């Protein structure tokens, strides 16, 4: 049961982390007040969150299938 909750909860947690980490940056992009180096740095953080989230999601799916099959 814990793996089923993990499979559902991990994408929600990743989206929430991305939203809260990038909320200020979205506003700076809209108002055109962001510099290029900060944009690249934030892109690296977003990619790291997405990659780590995808790896954790794949692991939890693997564990879900091995426990229920």
mmCIF file of C-alpha atoms in Angstrom:
data_model
loop_
_atom_site.group_PDB
_atom_site.id
_atom_site.type_symbol
_atom_site.label_atom_id
_atom_site.label_comp_id
_atom_site.label_asym_id
_atom_site.label_seq_id
_atom_site.Cartn_x
_atom_site.Cartn_y
_atom_site.Cartn_z
ATOM 1 C CA UNK A 1 0.000 0.000 0.000
ATOM 2 C CA UNK A 2 2.874 2.366 0.741
ATOM 3 C CA UNK A 3 4.205 1.968 -2.815
ATOM 4 C CA UNK A 4 0.826 2.859 -4.278
ATOM 5 C CA UNK A 5 0.807 6.044 -2.210
ATOM 6 C CA UNK A 6 4.367 6.768 -3.317
ATOM 7 C CA UNK A 7 3.468 6.337 -6.994
ATOM 8 C CA UNK A 8 0.631 8.835 -6.592
ATOM 9 C CA UNK A 9 2.403 11.220 -4.225
ATOM 10 C CA UNK A 10 5.789 11.588 -5.931
ATOM 11 C CA UNK A 11 4.536 13.403 -9.060
ATOM 12 C CA UNK A 12 2.447 15.700 -6.877
ATOM 13 C CA UNK A 13 5.455 16.459 -4.672
ATOM 14 C CA UNK A 14 7.682 17.127 -7.706
ATOM 15 C CA UNK A 15 5.156 19.532 -9.231
ATOM 16 C CA UNK A 16 4.782 21.369 -5.920
ATOM 17 C CA UNK A 17 8.559 21.642 -5.536
ATOM 18 C CA UNK A 18 8.889 22.996 -9.060
ATOM 19 C CA UNK A 19 6.089 25.494 -8.490
ATOM 20 C CA UNK A 20 7.469 26.863 -5.245
ATOM 21 C CA UNK A 21 11.079 26.932 -6.426
ATOM 22 C CA UNK A 22 10.253 28.736 -9.656
ATOM 23 C CA UNK A 23 7.405 31.068 -8.662
ATOM 24 C CA UNK A 24 9.689 34.084 -8.253
ATOM 25 C CA UNK A 25 11.551 33.273 -11.456
ATOM 26 C CA UNK A 26 8.339 33.076 -13.465
ATOM 27 C CA UNK A 27 7.455 36.583 -12.353
ATOM 28 C CA UNK A 28 10.925 37.851 -13.274
ATOM 29 C CA UNK A 29 10.654 36.229 -16.714
ATOM 30 C CA UNK A 30 7.241 37.803 -17.289
ATOM 31 C CA UNK A 31 8.497 41.262 -16.300
ATOM 32 C CA UNK A 32 11.774 40.700 -18.233
ATOM 33 C CA UNK A 33 13.945 41.392 -15.162
ATOM 34 C CA UNK A 34 15.891 38.121 -15.010
ATOM 35 C CA UNK A 35 19.519 37.858 -16.035
ATOM 36 C CA UNK A 36 20.831 35.052 -18.209
ATOM 37 C CA UNK A 37 23.114 33.440 -15.611
ATOM 38 C CA UNK A 38 20.294 33.102 -13.094
ATOM 39 C CA UNK A 39 18.054 31.647 -15.788
ATOM 40 C CA UNK A 40 20.645 28.948 -16.613
ATOM 41 C CA UNK A 41 21.209 28.245 -12.910
ATOM 42 C CA UNK A 42 17.485 27.849 -12.290
ATOM 43 C CA UNK A 43 17.176 25.624 -15.333
ATOM 44 C CA UNK A 44 19.816 23.350 -13.819
ATOM 45 C CA UNK A 45 17.812 23.178 -10.576
ATOM 46 C CA UNK A 46 14.619 22.367 -12.450
ATOM 47 C CA UNK A 47 16.341 19.618 -14.416
ATOM 48 C CA UNK A 48 17.803 18.168 -11.214
ATOM 49 C CA UNK A 49 14.367 18.099 -9.551
ATOM 50 C CA UNK A 50 12.782 16.468 -12.599
ATOM 51 C CA UNK A 51 15.534 13.854 -12.989
ATOM 52 C CA UNK A 52 15.556 12.924 -9.302
ATOM 53 C CA UNK A 53 11.747 12.801 -9.292
ATOM 54 C CA UNK A 54 11.722 10.551 -12.357
ATOM 55 C CA UNK A 55 14.274 8.164 -10.827
ATOM 56 C CA UNK A 56 12.325 7.938 -7.589
ATOM 57 C CA UNK A 57 9.098 7.405 -9.518
ATOM 58 C CA UNK A 58 10.653 4.590 -11.561
ATOM 59 C CA UNK A 59 11.940 2.934 -8.386
ATOM 60 C CA UNK A 60 8.554 3.175 -6.683
ATOM 61 C CA UNK A 61 6.825 1.744 -9.780
ATOM 62 C CA UNK A 62 9.320 -1.120 -9.787
ATOM 63 C CA UNK A 63 8.678 -1.806 -6.114
ATOM 64 C CA UNK A 64 4.910 -1.580 -6.655
ATOM 65 C CA UNK A 65 5.009 -4.135 -9.458
ATOM 66 C CA UNK A 66 7.330 -6.524 -7.616
ATOM 67 C CA UNK A 67 5.187 -6.484 -4.487
ATOM 68 C CA UNK A 68 1.852 -6.937 -6.246
ATOM 69 C CA UNK A 69 2.865 -9.354 -8.990
#
